[in-house]
Amino acid sequence: MTNMKNIKTLLLWCVVGTLSAQQTPVYLDASQPIEKRIDDALSRMTLEEKVAMCHAQSKFSSPGVPRLGIPENWMTDGPHGIRPEVLWDEWNQAGWTNDKCTAFPALTCLAATWNPALSKAYGKAIGEEARYRNKNVLLGPGVNIYRTPLNGRNFEYMGEDPYLASKMVVPYVQGVQANGVAACVKHYALNNQEINRHTVNVKVDDRALYEIYLPAFKAAVQEGKAWSIMGSYNKYKDQWACQNQYLLQDILRKEWGFDGAVVSDWGGVNNTDGAALHGLDMEFGTWTDGMVENRSNAYDHYFLAQPFLEKLKSGEIKEEVVNEKVRNILRLVFRTNMAANRPFGSFASPEHFAIARKIGQEGIVLLKNDKNVLPIDVKKVKTIAVIGENAIKMMTVGGGSSSLKAVHEILPLDGIKNRIGNTAKVLYARGYASDDYKDQDGLAANDITDKRPAQELLAEAVKTAQQADVVIFIGGLNKHDGQDCEGNDRKQYGLPYGQDAVIEALAKANKNLAVVLISGNAMAMPWVKSVPAIIQDWYLGSEAGNSLADVLFGDVNPSGKLPFTFPVHLEDNAAIALGEYPGDKEVTYHEDILVGYRYADTKGVKPLFPFGHGLSYTTFKYGKLTANKKTTNGDISFSVTVQNTGKRDGAEVVQLYLHDEEASVLRPYKELKGFEKVFLKAGETKTVTFHITKQDLSFFSANQHAWVAEKGTFKALVGTSSGDIKSTVDFTLE
Ligand code: BGC
């Protein structure tokens, strides 16, 4: 009897067990390993459901599997804030009232902080905003290398140096993904210009590809563990980058072991076979407007939709091809939308504005400060003249896909006025006016149209400057087409709208002149010698005016360093001097590995401001650089002391470069291989130590398709910039 009862109980448990197993399929059980969940989900899907996941269903979303409760993917730009909601099939605004975000500083500013901890904070905060808005993929960060100062999209990227960009991109990716939101690193790869971006075939040799253009992507994938990556529009080896055997299969998947989803750029897919067979997983934005063809089922005509399905059905393309894509997409979904314990996110919070302000403060670069014009001592000045359009121009709107609808944007003039209060008089004059204001995808910036003739604006500015104790000119570029803006490159290296003449005139009118340039690119400064103080400001987002005022009035001691070289003339840029730009159907990177300071240093071309340059309101003294004992595996470390010898607390970015004395190939004179931002109280000294491995001494050999370190003497150089080396030490690799 007892036995019978036991058997009955056992049977009952088996039934319950089977039922509960049926009720909770493996793919829905977030405690199960992801690969098991993927296999299970895949085994339940029809061919049609699989194909549906591989292409968009709206401007920014792709289908899930409703029957199985697998949610849709929702993407958002990126990379400086969460893009306002657009209509289902159009770039134009949906007109929501609850999608006003925090606008964070542009990535050039983030790179200029040289502070990986701030990059982590940036990623975490923007990831929280994406999560709150129910987006599971953030289209950013961008890490295309700064090849020429004319690229309209440089402001969205992290500068010219692969080491700096790598160190800064990894924490950003980790910060975003801690929210269960995928970072989508873009634009992979070789999208270094906007002119002809949809057609140009980039020719670059393997060495430059591996040493300069790929490292930041590789770091994002291998160290940051990015869950998605976006292909670029251009071609490489005559194949579109979004459907490129070499970039996507050989390098990304095989060499780097990427297991995330490859997303196309919007309209970057060009045919079914390439998209199906060369490593792309998800197709977006084909024919720019999804509904341009005016068919109710336009998305079915995507290259990875009906045409793909037909080829799968006929057996021309094997089912394993779509299975592979769906595995990658399901992995993305399970890591994000269907992850266990996913945080809820937060949006436009005081914490996010505080982070934006701090990144701005730390990214602003003090380029020049003769006669201590800066910081401005509010107790000593009665009248401050602010001149220039960018003091009153909104910069969160415009520039292309990174355009934002921010809760607020503190304009520079307002930031200054708020800081000054009633202690001094603030005068304003326009000085110059840009071309007509345009909106971006139906999102309007403040209308500051001024039709007065240039001479009148200039005369007014000079008169205003003469009445003031100190003059702050705020100009630079903006986000109009042909400047710092997607889809086109800059037309000129010089400042637009006659600003040079205004600056020259102001320098004559008042010797206490500080020029603040807002941009994401280097610009010519023919007046550099006549202006005592120059600040490189960036697109700082919501807190722009506050961050700038914090630095101008000395509440914050500047510590930003340039993430790219400022050449004197455009012709001093390597791509212009040695390479091809912008090319037509093809562009060859003849300058090879000599990008940015690598070119300036190696060829002895003196820059206007070198890579890594940035001053402080205090002074730093470097000790002697010493090489420490090698470890058993041959790794070596270097140490240097840095002292704050001034009266203010401040931060210095200590930079370590390596020089190879003798090599079988051309090597750049020196390359950045370590940096650390140290915060020093007035009078304080700290020791900074850098660890160098054999990999840091290597170059990429195209012949061997491997990194090679050659024996011999090397030199380690430590300095405050690539142009200001304080101490060096020789060492050997045996
Ligand atoms: C840009 C991408 C962007 C996408 C979606 C494309 O034109 O190149 O960076 O993420 O549009 O807006």
XYZ file of C-alpha atoms and ligand atoms in Angstrom:
746
model
C 0.000 0.000 0.000
C 2.751 2.337 1.002
C 4.569 1.349 -2.199
C 1.490 2.047 -4.306
C 1.187 5.445 -2.685
C 4.847 6.189 -3.405
C 4.482 5.142 -7.030
C 1.379 7.315 -7.399
C 3.194 10.284 -5.879
C 6.125 9.668 -8.189
C 3.830 9.530 -11.222
C 2.124 12.709 -10.127
C 5.442 14.498 -9.828
C 6.462 13.250 -13.284
C 3.257 14.684 -14.764
C 3.682 17.971 -12.911
C 7.327 18.045 -13.951
C 6.459 17.500 -17.602
C 3.712 20.095 -17.425
C 5.939 22.712 -15.841
C 8.653 21.912 -18.371
C 6.043 22.540 -21.051
C 4.918 25.711 -19.332
C 8.418 27.165 -19.116
C 10.235 26.438 -22.344
C 13.995 26.630 -22.069
C 14.234 29.747 -24.242
C 11.983 31.658 -21.858
C 13.943 30.607 -18.801
C 16.458 33.383 -18.148
C 18.325 31.157 -15.697
C 19.318 28.800 -18.539
C 22.570 29.317 -20.486
C 21.994 31.623 -23.449
C 23.213 29.115 -26.055
C 20.674 26.560 -24.804
C 17.921 29.143 -25.004
C 18.977 30.029 -28.549
C 18.921 26.395 -29.719
C 15.518 25.922 -28.172
C 13.998 29.077 -29.667
C 15.478 28.357 -33.066
C 14.057 24.843 -33.104
C 10.561 26.266 -32.644
C 10.721 28.903 -35.401
C 9.384 28.666 -38.947
C 11.546 29.774 -41.852
C 9.322 32.841 -42.284
C 9.790 33.819 -38.646
C 13.534 33.481 -38.982
C 13.715 35.668 -42.069
C 11.466 38.268 -40.453
C 14.017 38.813 -37.691
C 16.715 39.703 -40.235
C 15.237 42.971 -41.461
C 13.481 46.101 -40.297
C 9.750 46.515 -39.857
C 9.950 50.278 -39.310
C 12.580 53.001 -39.399
C 14.180 51.810 -36.160
C 12.694 48.428 -35.235
C 12.727 44.823 -36.367
C 10.247 42.053 -35.598
C 10.474 39.546 -32.801
C 8.450 36.335 -32.861
C 5.046 37.275 -31.447
C 3.850 33.650 -31.412
C 6.719 32.724 -29.085
C 6.680 35.875 -27.011
C 10.066 37.001 -28.344
C 10.033 40.799 -28.399
C 10.965 43.215 -31.159
C 14.335 44.944 -31.347
C 14.191 48.713 -30.963
C 17.222 50.742 -31.970
C 17.980 54.351 -31.206
C 20.663 56.849 -32.113
C 23.198 57.435 -30.400
C 25.805 58.317 -29.614
C 25.278 61.538 -27.601
C 21.753 61.082 -26.330
C 18.554 59.214 -27.124
C 17.097 60.317 -30.436
C 13.575 61.719 -30.306
C 10.861 59.403 -31.563
C 10.352 59.497 -35.325
C 7.370 58.375 -37.406
C 7.077 54.679 -38.172
C 8.472 54.947 -41.682
C 10.124 58.346 -41.795
C 12.990 60.328 -40.383
C 10.554 63.037 -39.370
C 9.493 63.707 -35.815
C 6.625 61.757 -34.302
C 5.933 64.769 -32.120
C 5.974 63.001 -28.766
C 6.166 65.200 -25.716
C 7.847 62.737 -23.373
C 11.030 62.010 -25.299
C 13.183 64.996 -24.345
C 16.522 63.603 -23.289
C 19.770 64.564 -21.629
C 22.157 65.716 -24.347
C 25.611 64.496 -23.400
C 28.790 66.055 -24.817
C 29.911 64.827 -28.232
C 32.371 61.933 -28.252
C 35.251 64.220 -29.268
C 34.787 65.908 -25.895
C 34.636 62.576 -24.106
C 37.898 61.551 -25.787
C 39.420 64.899 -24.772
C 38.840 64.091 -21.098
C 41.330 61.219 -21.395
C 39.419 59.828 -18.450
C 38.165 56.247 -18.892
C 36.178 56.463 -15.639
C 34.141 59.302 -17.136
C 33.591 57.215 -20.242
C 32.115 54.501 -18.036
C 29.837 57.058 -16.374
C 28.795 58.379 -19.820
C 27.978 54.869 -21.067
C 26.057 53.980 -17.922
C 24.004 57.178 -18.054
C 23.151 57.064 -21.760
C 22.393 53.352 -21.397
C 19.966 54.195 -18.606
C 18.240 56.692 -20.899
C 17.988 54.111 -23.697
C 16.608 51.528 -21.291
C 14.023 53.930 -19.914
C 12.850 54.631 -23.440
C 12.586 50.883 -24.081
C 15.346 50.717 -26.666
C 17.521 47.635 -26.541
C 20.221 48.780 -28.991
C 22.029 52.110 -28.785
C 23.514 53.091 -32.164
C 26.893 54.166 -30.857
C 29.634 54.773 -29.907
C 31.492 55.775 -33.073
C 35.199 55.113 -33.325
C 36.190 55.893 -36.896
C 39.656 57.372 -36.908
C 40.158 61.084 -37.536
C 41.947 60.998 -40.888
C 41.337 64.536 -42.143
C 40.002 67.659 -40.413
C 37.371 67.913 -43.115
C 35.330 64.837 -42.228
C 31.884 66.137 -41.297
C 31.400 63.430 -38.697
C 34.616 63.683 -36.726
C 32.683 65.217 -33.827
C 30.938 61.878 -33.260
C 34.208 59.964 -32.964
C 37.110 59.635 -30.542
C 40.015 61.221 -32.358
C 43.048 60.182 -34.362
C 44.818 57.746 -32.081
C 43.882 54.056 -31.958
C 45.229 53.605 -28.428
C 43.290 56.535 -26.955
C 40.115 55.561 -28.814
C 40.468 51.952 -27.612
C 40.929 52.943 -23.977
C 37.952 55.295 -24.144
C 35.517 53.099 -26.061
C 35.718 50.019 -23.827
C 34.243 51.581 -20.644
C 31.542 53.341 -22.695
C 30.411 49.992 -24.103
C 30.516 48.334 -20.676
C 28.576 51.186 -19.105
C 25.818 51.029 -21.717
C 25.518 47.249 -21.564
C 25.275 47.153 -17.760
C 21.706 48.296 -18.453
C 20.800 45.336 -20.630
C 21.106 47.640 -23.648
C 23.483 46.694 -26.455
C 26.067 49.177 -27.637
C 26.278 49.138 -31.441
C 29.807 50.226 -32.294
C 29.957 52.117 -35.579
C 30.814 52.510 -38.463
C 32.772 49.357 -39.185
C 35.034 50.157 -40.970
C 36.985 52.816 -42.894
C 34.167 55.363 -42.959
C 36.562 58.294 -42.642
C 34.763 60.808 -44.826
C 31.191 61.744 -45.582
C 31.676 62.849 -49.185
C 30.933 59.823 -51.399
C 30.301 57.750 -48.298
C 27.815 55.530 -50.120
C 30.053 54.752 -53.046
C 33.729 55.105 -52.239
C 35.960 52.027 -52.244
C 38.702 52.487 -49.642
C 42.136 51.140 -50.480
C 44.377 50.779 -47.470
C 47.099 48.269 -46.827
C 46.816 45.695 -44.073
C 49.335 47.375 -41.812
C 47.442 50.662 -41.593
C 44.170 48.767 -41.350
C 45.335 46.734 -38.338
C 47.444 49.419 -36.641
C 45.262 52.485 -37.151
C 41.715 51.798 -38.300
C 40.746 48.568 -36.522
C 42.130 48.636 -32.941
C 39.267 50.616 -31.386
C 36.693 48.271 -32.943
C 38.687 45.279 -31.795
C 38.928 46.637 -28.241
C 35.175 47.335 -28.213
C 34.531 43.748 -29.289
C 37.117 41.844 -27.282
C 37.505 43.947 -24.131
C 34.216 45.834 -24.116
C 32.338 42.701 -25.273
C 30.067 44.781 -27.495
C 26.844 42.968 -28.324
C 26.403 44.590 -31.719
C 28.316 46.416 -34.401
C 27.193 48.537 -37.356
C 28.673 48.132 -40.820
C 29.551 51.308 -42.693
C 28.319 52.610 -46.053
C 31.623 52.592 -47.954
C 33.306 49.717 -49.741
C 36.493 47.905 -48.874
C 38.139 45.552 -51.369
C 35.250 46.356 -53.691
C 32.651 44.904 -51.346
C 30.201 47.038 -49.348
C 31.308 47.128 -45.719
C 27.871 45.966 -44.543
C 28.223 42.803 -46.587
C 31.938 42.332 -46.567
C 33.574 38.930 -46.407
C 36.922 40.300 -45.189
C 35.698 42.700 -42.536
C 32.754 40.743 -41.193
C 33.664 37.102 -41.612
C 37.450 36.918 -41.693
C 38.312 39.620 -39.184
C 35.290 40.278 -36.982
C 34.000 36.742 -36.569
C 37.061 34.549 -37.138
C 39.953 36.640 -35.829
C 38.144 38.490 -33.045
C 35.517 35.891 -32.137
C 32.606 38.370 -32.241
C 29.359 36.652 -31.207
C 27.007 39.637 -31.372
C 24.733 40.939 -34.112
C 25.980 42.783 -37.185
C 23.552 45.582 -38.013
C 23.636 47.414 -41.345
C 23.909 51.158 -41.494
C 20.591 52.644 -42.599
C 20.536 51.930 -46.301
C 23.912 50.196 -46.291
C 22.696 46.925 -47.823
C 22.885 46.597 -51.578
C 21.934 43.079 -52.607
C 20.656 39.817 -51.233
C 23.600 37.511 -51.863
C 26.195 39.778 -50.278
C 23.976 40.510 -47.295
C 23.064 36.858 -46.867
C 26.470 35.304 -47.311
C 29.000 37.816 -45.971
C 28.157 38.094 -42.332
C 25.385 40.692 -41.976
C 22.585 39.816 -39.540
C 20.084 42.690 -39.657
C 19.121 45.007 -42.502
C 17.876 48.535 -41.750
C 16.916 51.663 -43.629
C 17.021 50.279 -47.158
C 15.813 52.870 -49.695
C 16.267 55.473 -46.970
C 12.580 55.787 -46.304
C 11.179 52.334 -45.732
C 8.029 53.284 -47.569
C 9.556 55.217 -50.406
C 8.322 52.608 -52.825
C 4.864 53.422 -51.536
C 3.952 49.806 -51.068
C 2.083 48.719 -47.984
C 4.488 45.821 -47.660
C 7.682 47.733 -48.433
C 9.692 45.953 -45.778
C 8.988 42.616 -47.457
C 11.069 43.881 -50.357
C 14.188 44.366 -48.277
C 17.140 42.330 -49.507
C 17.000 40.136 -46.416
C 13.193 39.737 -46.607
C 11.202 38.103 -49.411
C 14.139 37.793 -51.837
C 16.133 36.041 -49.101
C 13.221 33.777 -48.208
C 12.808 32.733 -51.815
C 16.460 31.781 -52.118
C 16.214 29.805 -48.876
C 13.106 28.014 -50.051
C 14.618 27.103 -53.403
C 17.736 25.786 -51.684
C 19.989 28.323 -53.426
C 20.960 29.528 -49.963
C 21.216 26.928 -47.204
C 19.004 27.214 -44.123
C 22.092 27.202 -41.948
C 22.815 30.710 -43.279
C 19.629 32.150 -41.796
C 20.013 30.028 -38.661
C 23.384 31.621 -38.027
C 21.911 35.111 -38.321
C 18.979 34.286 -36.093
C 21.328 32.813 -33.491
C 23.176 36.136 -33.380
C 19.927 38.101 -33.191
C 18.471 35.865 -30.477
C 21.695 36.255 -28.514
C 21.165 40.008 -28.754
C 17.564 39.677 -27.558
C 18.415 37.349 -24.678
C 21.218 39.653 -23.558
C 18.956 42.686 -23.619
C 15.154 42.527 -23.840
C 14.881 39.060 -22.329
C 17.705 39.258 -19.791
C 17.058 38.491 -16.153
C 17.351 41.296 -13.594
C 17.468 44.049 -16.170
C 17.468 47.491 -14.560
C 14.647 49.895 -15.439
C 16.761 52.856 -16.450
C 16.191 56.540 -15.852
C 15.678 59.510 -18.123
C 16.786 63.134 -18.089
C 17.585 62.887 -14.399
C 19.576 65.443 -12.364
C 22.334 62.811 -12.114
C 22.601 62.616 -15.894
C 22.833 66.381 -16.278
C 25.537 66.399 -13.611
C 27.524 63.766 -15.534
C 27.100 65.726 -18.771
C 28.379 68.872 -17.055
C 31.388 67.077 -15.594
C 32.377 65.517 -18.915
C 32.148 68.977 -20.459
C 34.331 70.472 -17.739
C 36.978 67.809 -18.143
C 36.925 67.777 -21.938
C 37.354 71.508 -22.566
C 40.923 72.158 -23.713
C 42.872 75.285 -22.784
C 45.019 75.713 -25.895
C 46.784 78.936 -25.002
C 46.808 81.242 -21.990
C 49.333 84.064 -22.187
C 49.283 86.864 -19.657
C 46.865 84.835 -17.528
C 43.833 86.229 -19.291
C 42.051 83.152 -17.951
C 40.533 82.365 -15.578
C 38.502 85.546 -15.379
C 38.430 86.873 -11.842
C 34.867 88.089 -11.359
C 35.944 90.282 -8.472
C 38.242 92.247 -10.736
C 36.062 92.834 -13.793
C 33.161 95.224 -14.116
C 32.183 94.595 -17.735
C 32.484 91.424 -19.805
C 31.842 91.468 -23.552
C 30.640 88.238 -25.099
C 30.868 88.232 -28.900
C 29.969 85.597 -31.445
C 27.100 83.572 -32.802
C 27.965 80.352 -31.042
C 27.326 82.049 -27.693
C 23.610 81.994 -28.507
C 23.271 79.092 -30.934
C 21.719 75.755 -29.976
C 24.006 72.916 -30.951
C 22.056 69.879 -29.774
C 19.918 70.116 -32.926
C 21.555 69.435 -36.293
C 24.518 67.440 -37.481
C 22.524 64.469 -38.777
C 21.500 61.315 -36.957
C 23.023 62.440 -33.645
C 20.637 65.417 -33.483
C 18.741 65.586 -30.195
C 15.670 66.989 -28.513
C 17.053 67.932 -25.127
C 15.089 68.853 -22.018
C 17.291 71.909 -21.850
C 20.424 73.292 -23.415
C 22.289 75.963 -21.466
C 23.704 78.283 -24.117
C 27.174 79.723 -23.500
C 25.911 83.288 -23.020
C 23.345 82.103 -20.474
C 25.948 79.973 -18.678
C 28.164 83.042 -18.363
C 25.316 85.307 -17.231
C 24.132 82.752 -14.661
C 27.639 82.507 -13.252
C 28.198 86.270 -13.100
C 24.858 87.205 -11.596
C 24.890 90.878 -10.687
C 28.604 91.128 -9.940
C 29.509 92.421 -13.407
C 27.805 93.683 -16.546
C 27.632 91.272 -19.486
C 27.383 92.865 -22.947
C 26.639 90.841 -26.052
C 27.276 91.465 -29.749
C 26.781 89.032 -32.614
C 30.034 89.739 -34.517
C 29.100 87.532 -37.483
C 26.145 85.517 -38.703
C 26.021 82.061 -40.250
C 23.995 81.024 -43.259
C 20.301 80.495 -42.855
C 19.127 78.314 -40.069
C 17.701 74.927 -41.011
C 15.935 72.345 -38.931
C 16.895 68.698 -38.658
C 14.207 66.160 -39.520
C 11.533 68.568 -38.381
C 13.272 69.400 -35.106
C 13.909 73.093 -34.749
C 16.770 74.859 -32.990
C 16.373 78.437 -31.761
C 15.896 80.847 -34.636
C 18.716 83.363 -34.500
C 18.567 84.612 -38.079
C 20.383 87.932 -38.417
C 20.352 89.576 -41.825
C 22.454 92.642 -40.973
C 25.489 93.165 -43.233
C 28.816 91.743 -42.022
C 30.360 95.213 -41.643
C 27.625 96.321 -39.302
C 27.995 93.216 -37.135
C 31.756 93.662 -37.013
C 31.572 97.364 -36.083
C 29.089 96.630 -33.313
C 31.356 93.866 -31.968
C 34.419 96.133 -31.909
C 32.510 98.898 -30.140
C 31.230 96.432 -27.541
C 34.731 94.995 -27.000
C 36.139 98.475 -26.397
C 33.745 99.014 -23.512
C 34.710 95.844 -21.642
C 37.443 94.762 -19.250
C 37.607 91.378 -20.900
C 36.255 89.951 -24.156
C 35.118 86.387 -24.750
C 34.634 85.529 -28.416
C 32.560 82.368 -28.888
C 32.600 81.045 -32.429
C 33.906 78.034 -34.333
C 31.851 75.686 -36.485
C 28.251 74.557 -36.152
C 26.130 71.618 -37.233
C 24.932 72.970 -40.557
C 25.499 70.983 -43.736
C 29.107 71.388 -44.874
C 30.463 71.847 -41.343
C 30.284 69.369 -38.447
C 27.442 67.461 -40.019
C 26.708 63.997 -41.336
C 26.312 63.417 -45.072
C 28.893 65.916 -46.234
C 32.377 67.168 -45.405
C 33.622 70.629 -44.553
C 34.316 72.873 -47.484
C 37.277 74.657 -45.922
C 39.769 74.303 -43.099
C 39.400 77.951 -42.090
C 36.681 79.335 -39.875
C 33.473 80.108 -41.792
C 31.366 83.308 -41.936
C 34.285 85.751 -41.820
C 35.161 84.980 -38.208
C 38.915 85.461 -38.758
C 38.370 89.144 -39.510
C 36.194 89.552 -36.414
C 38.825 87.919 -34.185
C 41.624 90.058 -35.661
C 39.571 93.195 -35.043
C 38.728 92.170 -31.469
C 42.387 91.472 -30.722
C 43.145 95.061 -31.741
C 40.195 96.458 -29.784
C 40.933 94.778 -26.464
C 44.080 92.995 -25.309
C 42.177 90.870 -22.799
C 40.686 88.559 -25.368
C 39.777 84.903 -24.942
C 38.695 83.042 -28.074
C 36.452 80.023 -27.500
C 35.985 77.734 -30.490
C 33.110 75.287 -30.482
C 33.613 72.440 -32.941
C 34.345 68.765 -33.371
C 37.240 69.428 -35.701
C 40.502 71.335 -35.985
C 40.416 74.751 -37.661
C 43.017 77.133 -39.048
C 43.904 80.031 -36.728
C 45.795 82.645 -38.745
C 45.371 85.060 -35.806
C 46.862 82.687 -33.237
C 49.757 84.990 -32.316
C 47.581 88.033 -31.679
C 45.150 86.304 -29.330
C 46.405 85.678 -25.778
C 43.921 82.985 -24.684
C 42.276 80.221 -26.724
C 39.897 77.507 -25.593
C 38.854 74.490 -27.639
C 35.278 73.881 -26.644
C 33.177 71.059 -28.099
C 29.499 70.300 -28.616
C 28.778 69.904 -24.929
C 25.053 69.171 -25.000
C 22.561 70.139 -22.310
C 25.053 71.686 -19.912
C 27.224 73.403 -22.530
C 27.063 76.927 -21.087
C 27.562 75.768 -17.515
C 30.620 73.620 -18.275
C 32.179 76.474 -20.223
C 31.490 79.071 -17.500
C 32.942 76.672 -14.898
C 36.239 76.737 -16.799
C 36.228 80.410 -17.873
C 35.805 81.642 -14.316
C 38.133 79.120 -12.721
C 35.585 77.133 -10.720
C 37.086 74.182 -12.550
C 40.710 73.903 -13.577
C 40.861 72.740 -17.219
C 42.386 69.319 -17.823
C 41.274 68.335 -21.334
C 43.827 67.292 -23.951
C 43.401 67.285 -27.710
C 42.406 63.885 -29.120
C 43.667 64.972 -32.546
C 46.326 67.213 -34.087
C 45.551 70.778 -35.141
C 47.636 71.351 -38.296
C 48.640 74.908 -39.229
C 47.442 74.438 -42.805
C 45.203 71.796 -44.286
C 48.177 70.638 -46.375
C 49.950 69.697 -43.136
C 47.501 66.858 -42.698
C 48.864 63.530 -43.925
C 45.839 62.405 -45.918
C 45.870 65.700 -47.799
C 49.663 65.799 -48.215
C 50.345 62.162 -49.076
C 47.075 60.365 -49.515
C 43.964 60.815 -51.540
C 40.943 62.735 -50.414
C 38.050 62.674 -51.101
C 38.646 60.522 -54.187
C 35.809 59.620 -56.422
C 34.849 55.996 -56.734
C 38.030 55.068 -54.942
C 40.278 56.599 -52.301
C 43.734 55.261 -51.474
C 45.249 55.869 -48.056
C 48.783 56.428 -49.350
C 49.768 58.057 -46.060
C 49.459 54.544 -44.646
C 50.189 54.465 -40.903
C 51.250 58.123 -40.772
C 47.976 59.481 -39.450
C 47.772 62.592 -37.257
C 50.759 63.127 -34.960
C 52.426 60.032 -36.418
C 52.834 62.057 -39.603
C 53.696 65.386 -37.950
C 56.374 63.782 -35.746
C 57.906 61.532 -38.372
C 58.062 64.125 -41.121
C 58.894 67.067 -38.861
C 55.752 69.055 -39.680
C 55.153 71.450 -36.802
C 51.484 71.500 -35.826
C 49.474 74.477 -34.644
C 48.612 72.467 -31.522
C 49.871 68.921 -31.123
C 47.914 65.803 -30.252
C 47.617 65.485 -26.471
C 48.046 69.216 -25.875
C 46.100 71.040 -23.178
C 47.062 73.557 -20.497
C 45.986 74.054 -16.926
C 45.621 77.020 -14.557
C 48.303 75.364 -12.454
C 51.757 74.056 -13.409
C 53.177 70.553 -13.270
C 56.730 69.419 -12.852
C 57.829 66.057 -14.176
C 60.579 64.004 -12.560
C 62.928 61.707 -14.419
C 61.373 58.788 -16.263
C 62.833 55.516 -15.010
C 62.623 52.023 -16.426
C 61.845 49.443 -13.777
C 63.150 45.902 -13.742
C 61.699 43.662 -16.415
C 59.327 40.939 -15.329
C 60.106 37.308 -16.193
C 57.989 37.449 -19.361
C 59.910 40.472 -20.581
C 57.234 43.062 -19.783
C 58.637 46.306 -18.534
C 57.260 49.198 -16.553
C 58.167 52.877 -16.356
C 57.640 55.349 -13.561
C 57.663 59.099 -13.314
C 56.754 61.537 -10.573
C 54.534 64.493 -11.318
C 54.172 67.434 -8.982
C 51.571 70.177 -8.977
C 53.842 73.188 -8.510
C 51.126 75.845 -8.708
C 48.588 77.224 -6.276
C 45.466 75.500 -7.614
C 44.412 71.876 -7.490
C 44.407 70.374 -10.958
C 44.678 67.289 -13.123
C 47.362 66.345 -15.598
C 47.212 63.667 -18.276
C 50.622 62.024 -18.178
C 51.317 60.497 -21.606
C 53.752 57.713 -22.450
C 54.971 57.310 -26.024
C 57.322 54.662 -27.441
C 59.948 55.150 -30.115
C 61.666 52.312 -31.978
C 65.347 53.166 -32.645
C 65.810 50.734 -35.505
C 63.269 48.723 -37.401
C 63.006 46.765 -40.628
C 59.922 48.800 -41.559
C 59.035 52.483 -41.371
C 57.716 53.219 -37.913
C 56.075 56.415 -36.727
C 58.559 58.481 -34.708
C 56.551 57.693 -31.610
C 53.243 56.165 -30.608
C 51.037 56.602 -27.555
C 51.102 53.441 -25.448
C 49.983 54.641 -22.038
C 48.328 57.567 -20.271
C 46.938 58.377 -16.892
C 44.965 61.335 -15.670
C 46.237 62.237 -12.218
C 44.468 64.634 -9.880
C 46.925 66.618 -7.783
C 46.228 69.047 -5.011
C 48.381 72.190 -5.020
C 51.865 71.095 -4.047
C 51.058 67.374 -4.210
C 53.302 64.815 -5.947
C 52.288 61.418 -7.306
C 54.131 58.624 -9.054
C 52.634 57.298 -12.266
C 53.581 53.833 -13.505
C 53.014 52.417 -16.994
C 53.190 48.723 -17.887
C 54.448 47.896 -21.340
C 54.170 44.505 -22.996
C 55.755 43.066 -26.113
C 52.524 43.796 -27.973
C 53.053 47.512 -27.286
C 56.388 47.338 -29.096
C 55.009 45.500 -32.105
C 54.022 46.535 -35.588
C 51.639 44.639 -37.822
C 53.427 42.705 -40.527
C 51.225 42.385 -43.579
C 53.422 39.592 -44.954
C 53.201 37.440 -41.873
C 49.706 38.651 -41.028
C 50.877 38.926 -37.437
C 52.124 41.398 -34.858
C 55.910 41.467 -34.794
C 58.233 42.887 -32.127
C 61.814 43.246 -33.293
C 64.746 43.083 -30.915
C 66.744 46.213 -30.241
C 66.715 49.567 -28.531
C 63.569 51.507 -27.836
C 62.969 54.800 -26.168
C 60.158 55.589 -23.763
C 59.092 59.224 -23.747
C 56.863 60.835 -21.170
C 55.246 64.209 -21.629
C 52.303 66.526 -21.314
C 51.538 66.153 -25.028
C 53.014 64.573 -28.152
C 54.776 67.911 -28.669
C 56.078 68.450 -25.150
C 58.207 65.552 -23.961
C 59.600 65.974 -20.451
C 61.825 62.925 -19.984
C 62.979 59.864 -21.901
C 64.691 56.588 -21.140
C 66.206 53.911 -23.383
C 65.501 50.214 -22.996
C 66.030 47.086 -25.039
C 63.935 44.203 -26.190
C 66.058 41.059 -26.203
C 24.048 56.905 -39.843
C 24.142 56.065 -38.590
C 22.842 56.133 -37.833
C 21.723 55.667 -38.748
C 20.362 55.686 -38.101
C 22.823 56.567 -40.664
O 22.639 57.503 -41.679
O 25.215 56.742 -40.608
O 25.211 56.486 -37.782
O 22.922 55.364 -36.674
O 21.674 56.539 -39.875
O 19.950 56.975 -37.848
